Amino acid sequence: MLALILVSLAGAIAIGWIVSGRWRSSRRRAAVAARPFPKAWRAILKRRLPLYQTLPPHLQLQLKRHIQVFLSEKQFIGCGGLEITDEIRVAIAAQACLLLLNRKTDFYPGLRQILVYPDAFYVDREHRDDIGLVSEQRHLLAGESWQQGQVLLSWQTLLNDADAPGSGHNLVIHEFAHQLDQEDGIADGAPLLSSITDYPSWSAVLSEEYAALRRCAAEGLPSLFDYYGASNPAEFFAVVSEVFFTRAAEFKLLHPALYHELERFYQLDPASWQ
Ligand SMILES: [Zn+2]
């Protein structure tokens, strides 16, 4: 009996500790978000996130509050000799937080560090062929999202994206869409949706559009989406997320059902911003 009481007591203490921890965390975040947004950071937003100017005022405010929280919780590490500056931190945080607007969010809870390289960078990978032979291969990458809590980015690619905001490409959006996808433990193009009733249409629409992109890629037919999205469902979700934010009007016109799924997921209608 005593053992049962002690177990129950330990359980209650653990739950109380978790709840009070979350309460402290949300209080801390509210205080951080309420800090004045530095004027110099506003100038960075205008330079490095042209989309910022098109956001309705309430979303601009929400974004600035999110950026403060994001920057207070994530560590930035300069790689390959790159020195981390406010320009780099704010530009990356702004684009990462764009994906969190209007949504119930815990600010990429699995993400701890953002590693920034001056330009594209090499990573070594083990490759296993069809008969099981393992070899080391070197890949040149602009970015990567790891499930162990890191995102890797090329600063030069981010600068190129900022200079061509309507190109349909945005490295930061791509890699942070992967982070959202990975929040349920699997990178499969199916992030956590807000309601269980959203899954059937998400699955049906994304599967159909993914198959259509694979056909386009195989036959060399034009597509609004980069063929890279035909690699697998996780890349498809990341690629269509880039286009959703950067070429929203065309996306909505050409792929209305897919646009609607992303609009419901991201709780945003970027086509209405232009
Ligand atoms: Zn990717």
Coordinates of C-alpha atoms and ligand atoms in Angstrom, one line a residue:
M1 CA 0.0 0.0 0.0
L2 CA 2.8 2.3 1.0
A3 CA 4.6 1.5 -2.2
L4 CA 1.5 2.4 -4.2
I5 CA 1.1 5.7 -2.4
L6 CA 4.8 6.5 -3.0
V7 CA 4.5 5.6 -6.8
S8 CA 1.4 7.8 -7.1
L9 CA 3.2 10.6 -5.2
A10 CA 6.2 10.3 -7.5
G11 CA 3.9 10.4 -10.6
A12 CA 2.1 13.5 -9.3
I13 CA 5.4 15.3 -8.6
A14 CA 6.7 14.4 -12.1
I15 CA 3.5 15.7 -13.8
G16 CA 3.6 18.8 -11.7
W17 CA 7.3 19.4 -12.6
I18 CA 6.5 19.0 -16.3
V19 CA 3.5 21.3 -16.1
S20 CA 5.3 24.0 -14.1
G21 CA 8.3 23.7 -16.5
R22 CA 6.0 24.4 -19.5
W23 CA 4.4 27.3 -17.6
R24 CA 7.8 28.8 -16.8
S25 CA 8.8 28.3 -20.4
S26 CA 5.7 30.0 -21.9
R27 CA 6.1 32.9 -19.4
R28 CA 9.7 33.3 -20.3
R29 CA 8.9 33.2 -24.1
A30 CA 6.1 35.8 -23.6
A31 CA 8.6 38.1 -21.8
V32 CA 11.3 37.6 -24.6
A33 CA 8.7 38.2 -27.3
A34 CA 7.6 41.5 -25.7
R35 CA 11.1 43.0 -25.8
P36 CA 11.4 45.9 -28.2
F37 CA 12.5 44.7 -31.7
P38 CA 15.8 46.4 -32.5
K39 CA 15.7 48.9 -35.4
A40 CA 18.8 47.4 -37.0
W41 CA 17.0 44.0 -37.1
R42 CA 14.1 45.6 -39.0
A43 CA 16.5 46.7 -41.6
I44 CA 17.8 43.2 -41.9
L45 CA 14.3 41.9 -42.4
K46 CA 13.8 44.3 -45.3
R47 CA 17.1 43.3 -46.9
R48 CA 17.1 39.6 -46.4
L49 CA 13.3 38.7 -46.4
P50 CA 11.7 40.7 -49.2
L51 CA 8.4 38.8 -48.4
Y52 CA 8.3 40.6 -45.0
Q53 CA 7.1 43.8 -46.7
T54 CA 4.1 42.0 -48.2
L55 CA 3.0 40.5 -44.9
P56 CA -0.1 42.1 -43.2
P57 CA 0.8 44.2 -40.2
H58 CA -0.4 41.6 -37.6
L59 CA 1.8 38.9 -39.2
Q60 CA 4.8 41.3 -39.3
L61 CA 4.3 41.8 -35.5
Q62 CA 3.9 38.1 -34.9
L63 CA 7.0 37.3 -36.9
K64 CA 9.1 39.8 -35.0
R65 CA 7.9 38.3 -31.7
H66 CA 8.7 34.7 -32.9
I67 CA 12.2 35.8 -34.1
Q68 CA 13.0 37.1 -30.6
V69 CA 12.0 33.7 -29.0
F70 CA 13.8 31.7 -31.7
L71 CA 17.1 33.7 -31.3
S72 CA 16.9 33.3 -27.5
E73 CA 16.7 29.5 -27.7
K74 CA 18.8 28.4 -30.7
Q75 CA 22.6 28.4 -31.0
F76 CA 24.3 29.6 -34.2
I77 CA 27.7 28.2 -35.1
G78 CA 29.8 29.6 -37.9
C79 CA 31.6 27.0 -39.9
G80 CA 34.4 27.2 -42.5
G81 CA 35.7 30.4 -41.1
L82 CA 32.3 32.2 -41.1
E83 CA 31.7 34.7 -38.3
I84 CA 28.1 34.7 -37.0
T85 CA 26.6 38.2 -37.1
D86 CA 23.1 39.6 -36.3
E87 CA 22.6 39.8 -40.1
I88 CA 23.0 36.0 -40.3
R89 CA 21.0 35.2 -37.2
V90 CA 18.0 37.5 -38.0
A91 CA 17.8 36.5 -41.7
I92 CA 17.7 32.8 -40.8
A93 CA 15.4 33.2 -37.8
A94 CA 12.9 35.2 -39.9
Q95 CA 12.6 32.6 -42.6
A96 CA 12.4 29.7 -40.1
C97 CA 9.7 31.5 -38.1
L98 CA 7.7 32.3 -41.2
L99 CA 6.7 28.6 -41.1
L100 CA 5.4 28.9 -37.5
L101 CA 3.1 31.9 -37.9
N102 CA -0.6 31.4 -36.8
R103 CA 0.2 27.9 -35.7
K104 CA 0.4 26.3 -32.3
T105 CA 4.1 25.9 -32.0
D106 CA 6.9 24.9 -29.7
F107 CA 9.6 26.6 -31.8
Y108 CA 11.2 23.5 -33.4
P109 CA 11.6 21.7 -30.1
G110 CA 14.1 19.2 -31.4
L111 CA 16.4 21.8 -33.0
R112 CA 19.3 23.1 -30.9
Q113 CA 21.9 24.4 -33.4
I114 CA 22.1 26.1 -36.8
L115 CA 25.5 25.6 -38.5
V116 CA 26.2 28.2 -41.1
Y117 CA 28.8 27.8 -43.8
P118 CA 30.0 30.7 -46.1
D119 CA 29.0 28.7 -49.2
A120 CA 28.1 25.2 -50.3
F121 CA 29.9 22.6 -48.2
Y122 CA 31.0 19.0 -48.4
V123 CA 29.7 16.1 -46.3
D124 CA 30.9 12.5 -46.4
R125 CA 28.3 9.8 -46.5
E126 CA 28.4 6.0 -46.4
H127 CA 26.8 4.5 -49.4
R128 CA 25.7 0.9 -49.5
D129 CA 25.2 -0.5 -53.0
D130 CA 22.8 -3.2 -54.2
I131 CA 25.1 -6.1 -53.2
G132 CA 25.9 -4.5 -49.8
L133 CA 29.3 -3.0 -50.5
V134 CA 29.8 0.2 -48.4
S135 CA 31.8 3.1 -49.8
E136 CA 32.4 6.6 -48.6
Q137 CA 31.0 9.3 -50.9
R138 CA 31.5 13.1 -50.8
H139 CA 28.5 15.3 -51.5
L140 CA 28.4 19.1 -52.1
L141 CA 25.4 20.5 -50.3
A142 CA 23.7 23.9 -49.8
G143 CA 21.8 22.8 -46.7
E144 CA 20.7 19.9 -44.7
S145 CA 18.3 19.2 -41.8
W146 CA 19.4 16.6 -39.2
Q147 CA 17.0 14.8 -36.9
Q148 CA 19.7 15.0 -34.1
G149 CA 18.9 18.7 -33.6
Q150 CA 20.9 20.6 -36.3
V151 CA 20.2 22.4 -39.5
L152 CA 23.2 23.2 -41.8
L153 CA 22.9 26.1 -44.2
S154 CA 25.0 27.9 -46.9
W155 CA 25.0 31.7 -46.3
Q156 CA 25.7 32.4 -49.9
T157 CA 22.7 30.4 -51.0
L158 CA 20.5 32.3 -48.6
L159 CA 21.8 35.6 -50.1
N160 CA 21.1 34.3 -53.6
D161 CA 17.5 33.4 -52.6
A162 CA 17.0 36.9 -51.1
D163 CA 18.1 38.5 -54.3
A164 CA 15.6 36.4 -56.3
P165 CA 12.5 36.2 -54.1
G166 CA 10.1 35.0 -56.8
S167 CA 12.4 32.2 -58.0
G168 CA 10.5 29.4 -56.2
H169 CA 13.7 28.5 -54.3
N170 CA 14.3 29.2 -50.6
L171 CA 16.9 27.1 -48.8
V172 CA 15.9 28.1 -45.3
I173 CA 12.2 27.4 -45.9
H174 CA 13.2 24.0 -47.4
E175 CA 15.3 22.9 -44.5
F176 CA 12.9 24.1 -41.8
A177 CA 10.0 22.4 -43.6
H178 CA 12.1 19.2 -43.1
Q179 CA 12.4 20.1 -39.4
L180 CA 8.6 20.3 -39.2
D181 CA 8.3 17.0 -41.0
Q182 CA 10.8 15.4 -38.6
E183 CA 8.9 16.4 -35.5
D184 CA 6.9 13.1 -35.4
G185 CA 10.2 11.2 -35.6
I186 CA 10.0 10.3 -39.3
A187 CA 10.9 12.4 -42.4
D188 CA 8.2 11.1 -44.7
G189 CA 6.5 14.2 -46.1
A190 CA 3.7 13.9 -43.5
P191 CA 4.2 16.4 -40.7
L192 CA 1.9 16.5 -37.6
L193 CA -1.4 18.0 -38.8
S194 CA -3.6 19.9 -36.4
S195 CA -6.5 17.5 -36.6
I196 CA -6.8 13.8 -37.3
T197 CA -9.5 14.5 -39.8
D198 CA -7.0 16.4 -42.0
Y199 CA -4.9 13.3 -42.8
P200 CA -7.0 11.5 -45.4
S201 CA -7.2 14.5 -47.8
W202 CA -3.5 15.4 -47.1
S203 CA -2.4 11.9 -48.0
A204 CA -4.6 11.7 -51.1
V205 CA -3.7 15.1 -52.5
L206 CA 0.0 15.0 -51.8
S207 CA 0.3 11.4 -53.1
E208 CA -1.4 12.4 -56.4
E209 CA 0.7 15.5 -56.8
Y210 CA 3.9 13.7 -55.9
A211 CA 3.1 11.1 -58.6
A212 CA 2.4 13.9 -61.1
L213 CA 5.8 15.5 -60.3
R214 CA 7.6 12.1 -60.7
R215 CA 6.0 11.8 -64.2
C216 CA 7.1 15.3 -65.1
A217 CA 10.6 14.6 -63.9
A218 CA 10.8 11.2 -65.8
E219 CA 9.5 12.7 -69.1
G220 CA 11.2 16.1 -68.8
L221 CA 7.8 18.0 -68.7
P222 CA 7.6 21.5 -67.2
S223 CA 6.5 21.8 -63.6
L224 CA 6.2 24.7 -61.1
F225 CA 8.0 22.4 -58.7
D226 CA 11.7 21.6 -58.9
Y227 CA 12.3 18.0 -60.0
Y228 CA 14.3 17.5 -56.8
G229 CA 10.9 17.2 -55.1
A230 CA 10.4 13.9 -57.0
S231 CA 13.2 12.3 -55.1
N232 CA 11.0 11.1 -52.2
P233 CA 7.9 12.4 -50.3
A234 CA 10.0 14.2 -47.7
E235 CA 11.7 16.3 -50.4
F236 CA 8.4 16.8 -52.1
F237 CA 6.9 18.4 -49.0
A238 CA 10.0 20.6 -48.6
V239 CA 10.0 21.7 -52.2
V240 CA 6.3 22.5 -52.4
S241 CA 6.7 24.5 -49.1
E242 CA 9.3 26.7 -50.8
V243 CA 7.0 27.4 -53.7
F244 CA 4.0 28.0 -51.4
F245 CA 5.8 30.9 -49.8
T246 CA 7.7 32.3 -52.9
R247 CA 5.4 31.8 -55.9
A248 CA 2.0 31.6 -54.0
A249 CA -0.2 33.1 -56.7
E250 CA 0.9 30.6 -59.4
F251 CA 0.8 27.8 -57.0
K252 CA -2.8 28.5 -56.0
L253 CA -3.8 28.8 -59.7
L254 CA -2.1 25.7 -61.0
H255 CA -2.4 23.4 -58.0
P256 CA -5.5 24.5 -56.0
A257 CA -6.0 21.3 -54.1
L258 CA -2.4 21.1 -53.0
Y259 CA -2.3 24.8 -52.1
H260 CA -5.4 24.3 -50.0
E261 CA -3.7 21.5 -48.0
L262 CA -0.6 23.6 -47.3
E263 CA -2.9 26.6 -46.5
R264 CA -4.6 24.5 -43.9
F265 CA -1.3 23.2 -42.5
Y266 CA 0.6 26.5 -42.4
Q267 CA -2.6 28.5 -41.4
L268 CA -1.5 31.1 -44.0
D269 CA -2.6 32.3 -47.5
P270 CA 0.5 33.8 -49.0
A271 CA -1.3 34.3 -52.3
S272 CA -3.4 37.0 -50.6
W273 CA -0.2 39.0 -49.6
Q274 CA 0.7 40.1 -53.1
Ligands
ZN1 ZN 15.7 18.5 -48.7

